[in-house]
Tab-separated table of C-alpha atoms in Angstrom:
chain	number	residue	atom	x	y	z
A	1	UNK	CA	-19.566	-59.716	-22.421
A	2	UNK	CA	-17.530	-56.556	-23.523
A	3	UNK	CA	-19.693	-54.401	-25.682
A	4	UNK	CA	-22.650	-52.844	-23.694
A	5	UNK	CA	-20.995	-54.453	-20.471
A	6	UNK	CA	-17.927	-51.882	-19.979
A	7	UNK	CA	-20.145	-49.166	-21.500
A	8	UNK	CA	-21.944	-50.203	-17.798
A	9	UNK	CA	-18.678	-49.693	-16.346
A	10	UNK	CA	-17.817	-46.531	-17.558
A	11	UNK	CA	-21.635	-44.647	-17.017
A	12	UNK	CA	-21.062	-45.951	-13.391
A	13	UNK	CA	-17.864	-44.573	-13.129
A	14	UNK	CA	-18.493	-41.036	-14.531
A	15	UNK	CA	-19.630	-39.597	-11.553
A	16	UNK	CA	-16.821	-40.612	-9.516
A	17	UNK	CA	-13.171	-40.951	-9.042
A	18	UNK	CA	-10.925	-42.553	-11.657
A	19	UNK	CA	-8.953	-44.301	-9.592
A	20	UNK	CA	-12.110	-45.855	-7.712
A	21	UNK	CA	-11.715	-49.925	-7.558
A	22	UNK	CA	-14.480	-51.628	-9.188
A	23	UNK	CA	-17.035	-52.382	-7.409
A	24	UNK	CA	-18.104	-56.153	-6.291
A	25	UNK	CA	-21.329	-55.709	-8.159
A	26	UNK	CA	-20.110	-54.055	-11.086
A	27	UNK	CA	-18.064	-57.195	-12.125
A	28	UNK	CA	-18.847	-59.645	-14.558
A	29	UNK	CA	-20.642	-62.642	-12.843
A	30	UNK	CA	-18.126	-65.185	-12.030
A	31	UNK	CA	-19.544	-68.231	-13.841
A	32	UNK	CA	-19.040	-66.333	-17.494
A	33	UNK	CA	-16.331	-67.444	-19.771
A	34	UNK	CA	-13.223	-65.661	-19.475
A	35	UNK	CA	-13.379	-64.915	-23.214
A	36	UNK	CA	-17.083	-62.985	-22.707
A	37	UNK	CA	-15.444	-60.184	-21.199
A	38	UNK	CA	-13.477	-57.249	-22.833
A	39	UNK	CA	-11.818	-54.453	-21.246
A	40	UNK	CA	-12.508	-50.904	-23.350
A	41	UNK	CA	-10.063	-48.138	-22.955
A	42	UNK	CA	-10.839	-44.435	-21.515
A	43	UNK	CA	-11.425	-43.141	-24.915
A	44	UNK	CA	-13.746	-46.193	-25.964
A	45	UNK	CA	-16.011	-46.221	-22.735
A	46	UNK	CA	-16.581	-42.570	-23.807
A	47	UNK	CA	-17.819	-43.509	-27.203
A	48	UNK	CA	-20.073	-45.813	-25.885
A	49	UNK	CA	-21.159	-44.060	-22.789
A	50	UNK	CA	-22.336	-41.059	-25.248
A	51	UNK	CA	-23.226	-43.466	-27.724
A	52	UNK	CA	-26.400	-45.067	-24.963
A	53	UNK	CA	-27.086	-41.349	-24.010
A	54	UNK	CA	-28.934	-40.927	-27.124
A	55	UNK	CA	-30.919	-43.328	-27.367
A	56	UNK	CA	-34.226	-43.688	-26.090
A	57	UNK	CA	-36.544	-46.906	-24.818
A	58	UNK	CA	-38.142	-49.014	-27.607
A	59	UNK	CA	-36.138	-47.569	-30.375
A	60	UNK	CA	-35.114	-49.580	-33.118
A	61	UNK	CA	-31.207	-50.035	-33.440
A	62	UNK	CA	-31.550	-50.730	-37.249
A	63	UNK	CA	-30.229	-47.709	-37.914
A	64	UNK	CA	-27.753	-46.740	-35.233
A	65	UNK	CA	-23.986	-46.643	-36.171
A	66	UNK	CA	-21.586	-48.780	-33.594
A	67	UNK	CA	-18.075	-47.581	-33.061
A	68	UNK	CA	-16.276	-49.823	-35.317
A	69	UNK	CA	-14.121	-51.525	-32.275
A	70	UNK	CA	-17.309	-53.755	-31.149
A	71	UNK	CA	-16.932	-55.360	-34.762
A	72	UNK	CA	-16.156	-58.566	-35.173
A	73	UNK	CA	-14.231	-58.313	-38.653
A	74	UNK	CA	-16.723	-60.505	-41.000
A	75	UNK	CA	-19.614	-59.388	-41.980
A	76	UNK	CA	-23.131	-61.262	-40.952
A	77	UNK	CA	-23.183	-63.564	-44.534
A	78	UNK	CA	-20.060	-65.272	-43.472
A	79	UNK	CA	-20.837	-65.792	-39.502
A	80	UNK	CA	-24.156	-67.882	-40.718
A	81	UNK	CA	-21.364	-70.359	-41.627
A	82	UNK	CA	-20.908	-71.244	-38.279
A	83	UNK	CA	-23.832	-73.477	-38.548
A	84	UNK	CA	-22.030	-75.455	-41.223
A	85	UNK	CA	-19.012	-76.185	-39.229
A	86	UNK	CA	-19.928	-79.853	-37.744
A	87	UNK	CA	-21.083	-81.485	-40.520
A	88	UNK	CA	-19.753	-84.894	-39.623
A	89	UNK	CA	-23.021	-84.386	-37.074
A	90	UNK	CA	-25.940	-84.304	-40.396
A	91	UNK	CA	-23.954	-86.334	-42.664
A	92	UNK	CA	-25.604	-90.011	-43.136
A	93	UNK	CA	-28.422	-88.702	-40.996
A	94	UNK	CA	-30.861	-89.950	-44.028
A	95	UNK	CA	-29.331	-93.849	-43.647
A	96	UNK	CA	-31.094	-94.110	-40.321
A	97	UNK	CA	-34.429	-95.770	-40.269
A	98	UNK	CA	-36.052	-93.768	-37.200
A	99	UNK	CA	-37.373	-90.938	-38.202
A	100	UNK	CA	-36.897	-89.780	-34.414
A	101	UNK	CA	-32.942	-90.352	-35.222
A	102	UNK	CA	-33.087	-88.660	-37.987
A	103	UNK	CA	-34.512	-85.226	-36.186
A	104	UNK	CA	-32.055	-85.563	-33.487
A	105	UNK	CA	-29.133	-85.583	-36.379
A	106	UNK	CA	-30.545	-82.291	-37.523
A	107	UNK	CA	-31.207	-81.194	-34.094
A	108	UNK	CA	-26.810	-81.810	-33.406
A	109	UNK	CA	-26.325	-79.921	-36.275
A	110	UNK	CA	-28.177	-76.521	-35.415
A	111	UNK	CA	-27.056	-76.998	-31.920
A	112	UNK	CA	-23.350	-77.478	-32.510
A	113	UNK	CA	-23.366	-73.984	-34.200
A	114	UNK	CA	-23.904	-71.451	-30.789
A	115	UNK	CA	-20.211	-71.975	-29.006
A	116	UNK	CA	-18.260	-70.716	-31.956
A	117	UNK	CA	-17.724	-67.099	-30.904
A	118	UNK	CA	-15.474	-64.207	-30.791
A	119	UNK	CA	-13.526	-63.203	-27.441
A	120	UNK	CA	-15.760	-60.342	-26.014
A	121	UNK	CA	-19.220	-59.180	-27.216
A	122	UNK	CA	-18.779	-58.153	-30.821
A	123	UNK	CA	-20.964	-57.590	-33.222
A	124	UNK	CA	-20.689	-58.684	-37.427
A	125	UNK	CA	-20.748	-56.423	-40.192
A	126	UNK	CA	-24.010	-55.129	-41.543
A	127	UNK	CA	-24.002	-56.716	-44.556
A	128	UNK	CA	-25.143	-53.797	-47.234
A	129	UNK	CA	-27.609	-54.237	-50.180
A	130	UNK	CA	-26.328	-56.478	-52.919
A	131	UNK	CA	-23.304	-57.919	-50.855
A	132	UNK	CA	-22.817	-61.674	-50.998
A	133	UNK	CA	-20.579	-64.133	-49.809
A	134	UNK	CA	-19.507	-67.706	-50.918
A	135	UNK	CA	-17.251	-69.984	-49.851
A	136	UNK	CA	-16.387	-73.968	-50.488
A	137	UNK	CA	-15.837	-76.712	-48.265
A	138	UNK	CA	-13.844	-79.807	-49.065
A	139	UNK	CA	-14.456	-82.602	-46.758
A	140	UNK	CA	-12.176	-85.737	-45.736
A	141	UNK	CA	-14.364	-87.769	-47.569
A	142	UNK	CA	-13.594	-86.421	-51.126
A	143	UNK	CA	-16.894	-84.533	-51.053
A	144	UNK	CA	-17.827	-80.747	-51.338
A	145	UNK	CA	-20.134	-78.876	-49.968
A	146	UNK	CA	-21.114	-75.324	-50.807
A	147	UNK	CA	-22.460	-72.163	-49.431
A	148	UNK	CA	-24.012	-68.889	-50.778
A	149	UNK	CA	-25.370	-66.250	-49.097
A	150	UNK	CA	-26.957	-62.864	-50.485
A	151	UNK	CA	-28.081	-59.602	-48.553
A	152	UNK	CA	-31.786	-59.165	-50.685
A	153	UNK	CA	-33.521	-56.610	-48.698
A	154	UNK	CA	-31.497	-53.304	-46.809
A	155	UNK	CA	-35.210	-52.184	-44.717
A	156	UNK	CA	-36.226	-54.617	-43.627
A	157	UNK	CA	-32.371	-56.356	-42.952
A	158	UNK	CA	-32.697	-59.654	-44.724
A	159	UNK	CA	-29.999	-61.822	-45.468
A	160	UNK	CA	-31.065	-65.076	-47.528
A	161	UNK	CA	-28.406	-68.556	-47.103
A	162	UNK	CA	-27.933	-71.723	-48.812
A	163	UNK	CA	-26.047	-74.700	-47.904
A	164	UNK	CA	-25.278	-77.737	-50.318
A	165	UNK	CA	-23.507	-81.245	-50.100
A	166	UNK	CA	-25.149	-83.142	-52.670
A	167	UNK	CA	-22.770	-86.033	-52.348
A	168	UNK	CA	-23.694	-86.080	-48.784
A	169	UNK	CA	-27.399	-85.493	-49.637
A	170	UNK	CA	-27.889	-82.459	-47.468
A	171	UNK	CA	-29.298	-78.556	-48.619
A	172	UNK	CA	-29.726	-76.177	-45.971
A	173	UNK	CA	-31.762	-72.691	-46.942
A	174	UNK	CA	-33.156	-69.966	-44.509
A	175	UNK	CA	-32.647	-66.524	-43.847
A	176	UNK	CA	-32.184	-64.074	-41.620
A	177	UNK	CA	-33.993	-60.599	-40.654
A	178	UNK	CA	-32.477	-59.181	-37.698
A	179	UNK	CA	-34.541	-56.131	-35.296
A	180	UNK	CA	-32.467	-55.176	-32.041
A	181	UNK	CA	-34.300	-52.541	-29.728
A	182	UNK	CA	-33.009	-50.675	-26.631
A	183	UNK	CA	-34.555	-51.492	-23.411
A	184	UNK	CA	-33.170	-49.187	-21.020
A	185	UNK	CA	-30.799	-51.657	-19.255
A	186	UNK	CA	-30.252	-54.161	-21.862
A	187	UNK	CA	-30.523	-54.439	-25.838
A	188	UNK	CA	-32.331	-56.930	-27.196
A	189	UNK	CA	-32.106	-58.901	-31.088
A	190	UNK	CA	-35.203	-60.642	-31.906
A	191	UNK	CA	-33.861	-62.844	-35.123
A	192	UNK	CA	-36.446	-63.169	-37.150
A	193	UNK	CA	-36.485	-66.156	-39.552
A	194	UNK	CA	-35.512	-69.511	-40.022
A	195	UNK	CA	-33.250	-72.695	-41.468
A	196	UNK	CA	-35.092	-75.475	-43.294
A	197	UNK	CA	-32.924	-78.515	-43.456
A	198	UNK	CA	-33.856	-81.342	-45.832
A	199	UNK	CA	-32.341	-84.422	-46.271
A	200	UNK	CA	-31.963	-85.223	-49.567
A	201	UNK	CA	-31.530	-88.759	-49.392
A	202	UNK	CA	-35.115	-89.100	-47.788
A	203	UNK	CA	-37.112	-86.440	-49.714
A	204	UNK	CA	-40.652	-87.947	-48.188
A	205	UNK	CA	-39.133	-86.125	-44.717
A	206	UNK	CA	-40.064	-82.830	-46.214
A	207	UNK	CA	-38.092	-79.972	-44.341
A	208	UNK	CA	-36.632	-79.866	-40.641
A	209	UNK	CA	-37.463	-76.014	-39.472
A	210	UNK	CA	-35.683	-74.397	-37.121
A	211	UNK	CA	-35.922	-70.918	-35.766
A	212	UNK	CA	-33.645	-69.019	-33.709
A	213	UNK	CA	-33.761	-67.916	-29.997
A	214	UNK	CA	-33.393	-64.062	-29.294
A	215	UNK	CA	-29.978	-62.192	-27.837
A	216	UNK	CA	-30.056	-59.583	-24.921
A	217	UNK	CA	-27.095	-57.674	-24.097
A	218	UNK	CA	-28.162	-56.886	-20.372
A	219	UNK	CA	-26.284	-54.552	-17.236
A	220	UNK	CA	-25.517	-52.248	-19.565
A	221	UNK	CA	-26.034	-49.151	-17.417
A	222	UNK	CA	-26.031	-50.864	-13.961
A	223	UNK	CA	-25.876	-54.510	-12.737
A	224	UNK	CA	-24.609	-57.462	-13.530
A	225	UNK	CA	-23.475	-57.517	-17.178
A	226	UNK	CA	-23.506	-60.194	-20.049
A	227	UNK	CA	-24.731	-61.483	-23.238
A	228	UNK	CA	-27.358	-64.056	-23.347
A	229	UNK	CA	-29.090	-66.405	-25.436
A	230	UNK	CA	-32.332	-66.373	-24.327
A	231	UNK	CA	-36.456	-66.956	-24.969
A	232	UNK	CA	-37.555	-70.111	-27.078
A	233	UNK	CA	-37.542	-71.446	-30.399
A	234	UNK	CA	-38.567	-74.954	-32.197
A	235	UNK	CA	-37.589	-77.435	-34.399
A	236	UNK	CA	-40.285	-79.697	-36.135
A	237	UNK	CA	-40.362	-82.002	-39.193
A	238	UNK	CA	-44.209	-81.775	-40.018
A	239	UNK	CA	-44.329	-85.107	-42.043
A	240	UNK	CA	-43.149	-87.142	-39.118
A	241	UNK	CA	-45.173	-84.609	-36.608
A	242	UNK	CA	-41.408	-84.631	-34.644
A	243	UNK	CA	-40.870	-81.332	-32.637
A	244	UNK	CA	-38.437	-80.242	-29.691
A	245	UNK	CA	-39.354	-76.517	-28.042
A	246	UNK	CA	-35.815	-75.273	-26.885
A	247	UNK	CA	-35.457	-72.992	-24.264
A	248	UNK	CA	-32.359	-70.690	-24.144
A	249	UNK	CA	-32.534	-69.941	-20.314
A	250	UNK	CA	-31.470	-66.789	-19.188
A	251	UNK	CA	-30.039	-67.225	-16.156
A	252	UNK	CA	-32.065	-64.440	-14.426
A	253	UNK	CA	-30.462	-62.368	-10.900
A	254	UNK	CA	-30.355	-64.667	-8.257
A	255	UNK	CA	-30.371	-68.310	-9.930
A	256	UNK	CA	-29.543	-70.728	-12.440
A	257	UNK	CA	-26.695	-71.379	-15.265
A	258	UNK	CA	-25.909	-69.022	-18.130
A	259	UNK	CA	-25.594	-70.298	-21.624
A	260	UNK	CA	-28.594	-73.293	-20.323
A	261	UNK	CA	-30.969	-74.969	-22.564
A	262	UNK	CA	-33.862	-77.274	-21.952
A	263	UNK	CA	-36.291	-78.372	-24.381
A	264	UNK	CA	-38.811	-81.511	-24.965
A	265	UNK	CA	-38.933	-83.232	-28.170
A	266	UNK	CA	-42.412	-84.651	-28.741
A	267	UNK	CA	-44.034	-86.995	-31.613
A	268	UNK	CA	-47.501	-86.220	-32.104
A	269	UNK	CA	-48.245	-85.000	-28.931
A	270	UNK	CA	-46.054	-87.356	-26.711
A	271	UNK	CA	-43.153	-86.665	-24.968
A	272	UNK	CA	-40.086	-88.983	-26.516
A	273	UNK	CA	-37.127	-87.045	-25.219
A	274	UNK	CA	-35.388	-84.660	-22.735
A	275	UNK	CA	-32.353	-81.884	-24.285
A	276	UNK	CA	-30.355	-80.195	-21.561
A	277	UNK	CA	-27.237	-78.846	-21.036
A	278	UNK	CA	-25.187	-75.819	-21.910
A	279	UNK	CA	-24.759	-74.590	-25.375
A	280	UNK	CA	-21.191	-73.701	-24.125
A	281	UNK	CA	-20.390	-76.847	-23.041
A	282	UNK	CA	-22.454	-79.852	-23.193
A	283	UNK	CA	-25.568	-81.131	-24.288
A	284	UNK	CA	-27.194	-84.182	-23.794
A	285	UNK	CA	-30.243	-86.276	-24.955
A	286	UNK	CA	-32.477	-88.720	-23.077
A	287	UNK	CA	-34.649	-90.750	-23.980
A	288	UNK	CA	-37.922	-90.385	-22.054
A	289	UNK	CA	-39.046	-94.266	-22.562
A	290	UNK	CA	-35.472	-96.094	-21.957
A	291	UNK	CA	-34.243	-93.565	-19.353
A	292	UNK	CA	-30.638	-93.637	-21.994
A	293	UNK	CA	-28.596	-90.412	-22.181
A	294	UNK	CA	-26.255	-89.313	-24.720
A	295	UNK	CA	-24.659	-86.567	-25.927
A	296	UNK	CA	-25.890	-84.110	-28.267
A	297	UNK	CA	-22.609	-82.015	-28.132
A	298	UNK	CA	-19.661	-81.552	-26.192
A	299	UNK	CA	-18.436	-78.183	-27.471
A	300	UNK	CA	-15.479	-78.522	-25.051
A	301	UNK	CA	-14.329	-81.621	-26.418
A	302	UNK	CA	-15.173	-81.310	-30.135
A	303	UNK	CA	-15.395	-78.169	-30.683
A	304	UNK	CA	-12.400	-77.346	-32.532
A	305	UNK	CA	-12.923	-79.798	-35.408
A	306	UNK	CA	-14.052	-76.680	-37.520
A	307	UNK	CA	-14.730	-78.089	-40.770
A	308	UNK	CA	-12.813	-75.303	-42.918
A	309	UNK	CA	-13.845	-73.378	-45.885
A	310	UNK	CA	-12.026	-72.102	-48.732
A	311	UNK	CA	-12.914	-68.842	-49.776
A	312	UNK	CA	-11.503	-66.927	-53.463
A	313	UNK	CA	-8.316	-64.747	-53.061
A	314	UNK	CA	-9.876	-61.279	-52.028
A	315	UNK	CA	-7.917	-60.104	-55.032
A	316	UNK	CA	-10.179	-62.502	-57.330
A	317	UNK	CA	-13.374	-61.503	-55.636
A	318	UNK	CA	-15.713	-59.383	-57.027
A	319	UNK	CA	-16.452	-55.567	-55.582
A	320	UNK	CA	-19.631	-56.515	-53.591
A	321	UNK	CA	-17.958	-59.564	-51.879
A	322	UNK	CA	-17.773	-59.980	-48.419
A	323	UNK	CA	-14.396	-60.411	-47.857
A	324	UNK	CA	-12.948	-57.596	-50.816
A	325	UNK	CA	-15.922	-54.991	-50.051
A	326	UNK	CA	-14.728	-54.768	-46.366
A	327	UNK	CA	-10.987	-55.602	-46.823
A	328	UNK	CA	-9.930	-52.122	-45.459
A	329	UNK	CA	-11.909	-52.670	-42.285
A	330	UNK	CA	-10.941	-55.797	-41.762
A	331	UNK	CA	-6.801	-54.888	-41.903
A	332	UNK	CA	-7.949	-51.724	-39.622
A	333	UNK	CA	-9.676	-53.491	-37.211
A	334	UNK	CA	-7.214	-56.155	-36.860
A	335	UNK	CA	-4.395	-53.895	-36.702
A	336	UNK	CA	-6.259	-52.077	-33.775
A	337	UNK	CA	-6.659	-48.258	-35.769
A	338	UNK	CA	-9.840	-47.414	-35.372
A	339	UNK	CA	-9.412	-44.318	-36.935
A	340	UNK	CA	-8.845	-46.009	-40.228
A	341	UNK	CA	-11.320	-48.805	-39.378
A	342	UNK	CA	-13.808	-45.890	-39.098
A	343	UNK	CA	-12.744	-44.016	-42.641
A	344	UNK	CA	-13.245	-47.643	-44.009
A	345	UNK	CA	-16.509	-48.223	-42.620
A	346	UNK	CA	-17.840	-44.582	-43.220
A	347	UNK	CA	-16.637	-45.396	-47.333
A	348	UNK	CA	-18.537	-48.382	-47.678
A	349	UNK	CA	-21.829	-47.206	-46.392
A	350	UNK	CA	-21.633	-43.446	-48.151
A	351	UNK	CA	-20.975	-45.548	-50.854
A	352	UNK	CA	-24.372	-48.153	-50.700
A	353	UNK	CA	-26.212	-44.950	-49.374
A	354	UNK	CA	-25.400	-43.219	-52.881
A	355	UNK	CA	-26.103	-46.164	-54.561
A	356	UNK	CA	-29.724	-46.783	-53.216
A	357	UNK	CA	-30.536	-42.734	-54.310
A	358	UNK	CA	-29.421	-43.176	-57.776
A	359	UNK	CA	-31.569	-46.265	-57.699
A	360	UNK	CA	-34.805	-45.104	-56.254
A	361	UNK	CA	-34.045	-41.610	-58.575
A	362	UNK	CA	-34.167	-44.123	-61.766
A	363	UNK	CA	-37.506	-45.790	-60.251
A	364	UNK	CA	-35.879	-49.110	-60.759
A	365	UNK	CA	-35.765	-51.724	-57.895
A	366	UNK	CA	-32.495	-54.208	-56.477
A	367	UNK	CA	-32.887	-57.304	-58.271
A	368	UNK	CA	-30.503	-59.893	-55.990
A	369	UNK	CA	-28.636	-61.577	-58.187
A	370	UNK	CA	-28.566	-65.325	-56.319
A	371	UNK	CA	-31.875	-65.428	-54.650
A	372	UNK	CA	-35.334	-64.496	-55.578
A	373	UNK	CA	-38.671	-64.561	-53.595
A	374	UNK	CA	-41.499	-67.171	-54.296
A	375	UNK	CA	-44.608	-67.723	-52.053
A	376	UNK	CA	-42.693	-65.390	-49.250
A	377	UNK	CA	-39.564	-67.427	-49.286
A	378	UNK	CA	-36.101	-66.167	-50.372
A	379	UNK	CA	-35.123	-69.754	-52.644
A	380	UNK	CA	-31.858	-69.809	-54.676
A	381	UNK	CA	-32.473	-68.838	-58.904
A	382	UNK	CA	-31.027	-72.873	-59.391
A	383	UNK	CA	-32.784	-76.162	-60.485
A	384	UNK	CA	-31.011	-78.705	-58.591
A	385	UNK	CA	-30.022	-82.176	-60.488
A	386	UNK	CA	-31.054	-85.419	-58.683
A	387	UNK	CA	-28.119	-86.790	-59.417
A	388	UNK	CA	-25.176	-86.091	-56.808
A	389	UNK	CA	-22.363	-85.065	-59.395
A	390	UNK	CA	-24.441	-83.639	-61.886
A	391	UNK	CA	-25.928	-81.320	-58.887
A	392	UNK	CA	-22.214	-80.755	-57.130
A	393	UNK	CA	-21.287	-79.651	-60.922
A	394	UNK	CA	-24.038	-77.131	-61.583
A	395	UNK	CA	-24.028	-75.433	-58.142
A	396	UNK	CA	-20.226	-75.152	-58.197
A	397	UNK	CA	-20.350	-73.640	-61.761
A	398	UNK	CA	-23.677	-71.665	-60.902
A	399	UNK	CA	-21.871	-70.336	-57.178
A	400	UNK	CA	-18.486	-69.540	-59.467
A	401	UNK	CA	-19.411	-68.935	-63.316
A	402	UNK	CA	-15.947	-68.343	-64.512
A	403	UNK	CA	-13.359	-71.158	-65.098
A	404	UNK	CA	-10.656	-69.268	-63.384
A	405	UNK	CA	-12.710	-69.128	-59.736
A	406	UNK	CA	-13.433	-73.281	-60.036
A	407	UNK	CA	-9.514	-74.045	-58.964
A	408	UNK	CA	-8.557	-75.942	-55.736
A	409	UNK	CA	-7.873	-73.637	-52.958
């Protein structure tokens, strides 16, 4: 899937002739999406080639710089969004009187969020100390919903989210701490952290808590290459003792499906239901006791009903927003000069590193300005109203504080 995989290309090819066909085992395996593959140029196999022959087993990519044409151009605060773009799938999910229902509704939801991707392996921005993101969704319905996310902590990575709808009595908050290591023929992303979903229209639920699977670029220096979702992760609603281990299956050398999951959702203790499928394609649901199927997600059929998000004029933005603080890399990476896209890059982070010494110089400390920590959790600095308009009111006006950024985009 593009990044590390072509890097595998080139190191193979070094040592021989450049007009050598590729060989059978070098290519991508045939049952990967044609959009997981991405052909690098002489000059960018180079930069990656001598990019992998510095680094060493076990070392922590935290602080590695990637040539800026394996960026996706957003930064990491804005892809979280793509777990906010079925929400038809959550909506209403507090009107249904199983509780088992009601964790398969929030189960949809986290699962409908894998297939949106860019073509190729890219990676997002880094978002730097202080950035933030926000953007506004209006739904078909008349309602809103809003999002907010905040990059609190530079080492560790941590990037802190929150989702609203209070009309459709729904609040999403987690966050995100990233660690990717080299493992000699692969790189791997443990993502630390974790959404907790609550319904708002049935508070006694308590949360829904979902973690995240790892990533592994593998082949990168011989093999088969491509980007997988793989180990386990779980989603439980404690009050209800609901829970469904997920396995992202990696699809291993000589068998199985890539982009497969399998997981069993249990209530206390006893096996209720059956997820399978591809998070690719489709998933489906059955029902352990009636033998019914359904489907979870068909990401082939549905999954262009993005629900979109308006996001402020970059010219109205403030300096630290997403969007505005990497404007210049954006336009460079989209108009394919890299040598620009790297001057643009290079600015921002000279810029945060300078910012950080004058900070630790003055003794003082990064206060985030949407999110603060209590009892080890990143929560948003807002008291929510019960009531749905009162709360759609104050988290609009808390999200945009000046009268001139409230406007219909």
């Amino acid at each position: 899937m593009g990044l590390f995989s072509q890097a595998g290309h080139h190191l193979r090819g070094v040592t021989g002739s450049k007009a050598a066909a590729p060989r059978e085992e070098d290519k991508a395996p045939s049952d990967t999406e044609p959009d997981d593959t991405s052909i690098l140029d002489e000059n960018e196999g180079s930069i990656i080639a001598s990019l992998i022959s510095q680094l060493r087993v076990g070392m922590d990519l935290s602080r590695v710089t990637f040539p800026t044409f394996v960026l996706e151009p957003r930064s990491m605060l804005e892809r979280i969004t793509d777990f906010m773009s079925h929400p038809d799938l959550i909506f209403g999910a507090e009107e249904f009187e199983d509780p088992e229902e009601r964790f398969l509704r929030v189960l949809q939801y986290y699962l409908a969020g894998w297939h949106i991707k860019p073509k190729g392996v890219k990676k997002p921005y880094n978002p730097v100390l202080g950035e933030f993101f926000r953007c506004r969704y209006d739904y078909k319905n008349g309602t809103q919903g809003f999002y907010i996310a905040e990059q609190v902590s530079h080492h560790p990575p941590i990037s802190a989210f929150f989702y609203i709808s209070p009309e459709n009595r729904v609040s999403i908050l987690g966050e995100l701490r990233p660690k990717s290591r080299f493992l000699g023929n692969s790189v791997s992303t443990t993502m630390e952290g974790e959404n907790r979903v609550t319904l708002l229209g049935k508070p006694e639920d308590g949360e829904y808590v979902i973690t995240m699977p790892n990533m592994y670029a593998r082949g990168i220096l011989f093999g088969k290459m491509v980007l997988e979702l793989g180990d386990s992760c779980i989603a439980k609603n404690e009050k209800h003792d609901i829970s469904c281990d997920l396995e992202f299956k990696t699809k291993g050398f000589f068998s199985g499906t890539y982009n497969a999951i399998a997981g069993k959702v249990r209530r206390q203790s006893a096996d209720v239901g059956e997820v399978t499928g591809r998070w690719s394609h489709v998933m489906d649901y059955k029902n352990v006791k009636t033998g019914q199927k359904r489907v979870l997600f068909d990401a082939v059929k549905d999954g262009q009903n993005i629900a979109p998000k308006w996001v402020q004029p970059e010219e109205e933005q403030e300096l630290n927003e997403s969007r505005r603080l990497w404007s210049k890399l954006t336009q460079a990476i989209t108009a394919k000069d890299m040598e620009a896209a790297t001057e643009a890059k290079s600015a921002v982070e000279d810029a945060q590193r300078e910012q950080r010494k004058k900070l630790e110089e003055s003794g003082k400390k990064h206060v985030p300005r949407f999110f603060e920590l209590r009892d080890g959790r990143w929560e948003p600095k807002l008291k929510i109203p019960t009531d749905p308009n009162e709360a759609t009111k104050v988290v609009r006006e808390w999200i945009w504080p000046t009268p001139s950024t409230n406007s219909a985009g």
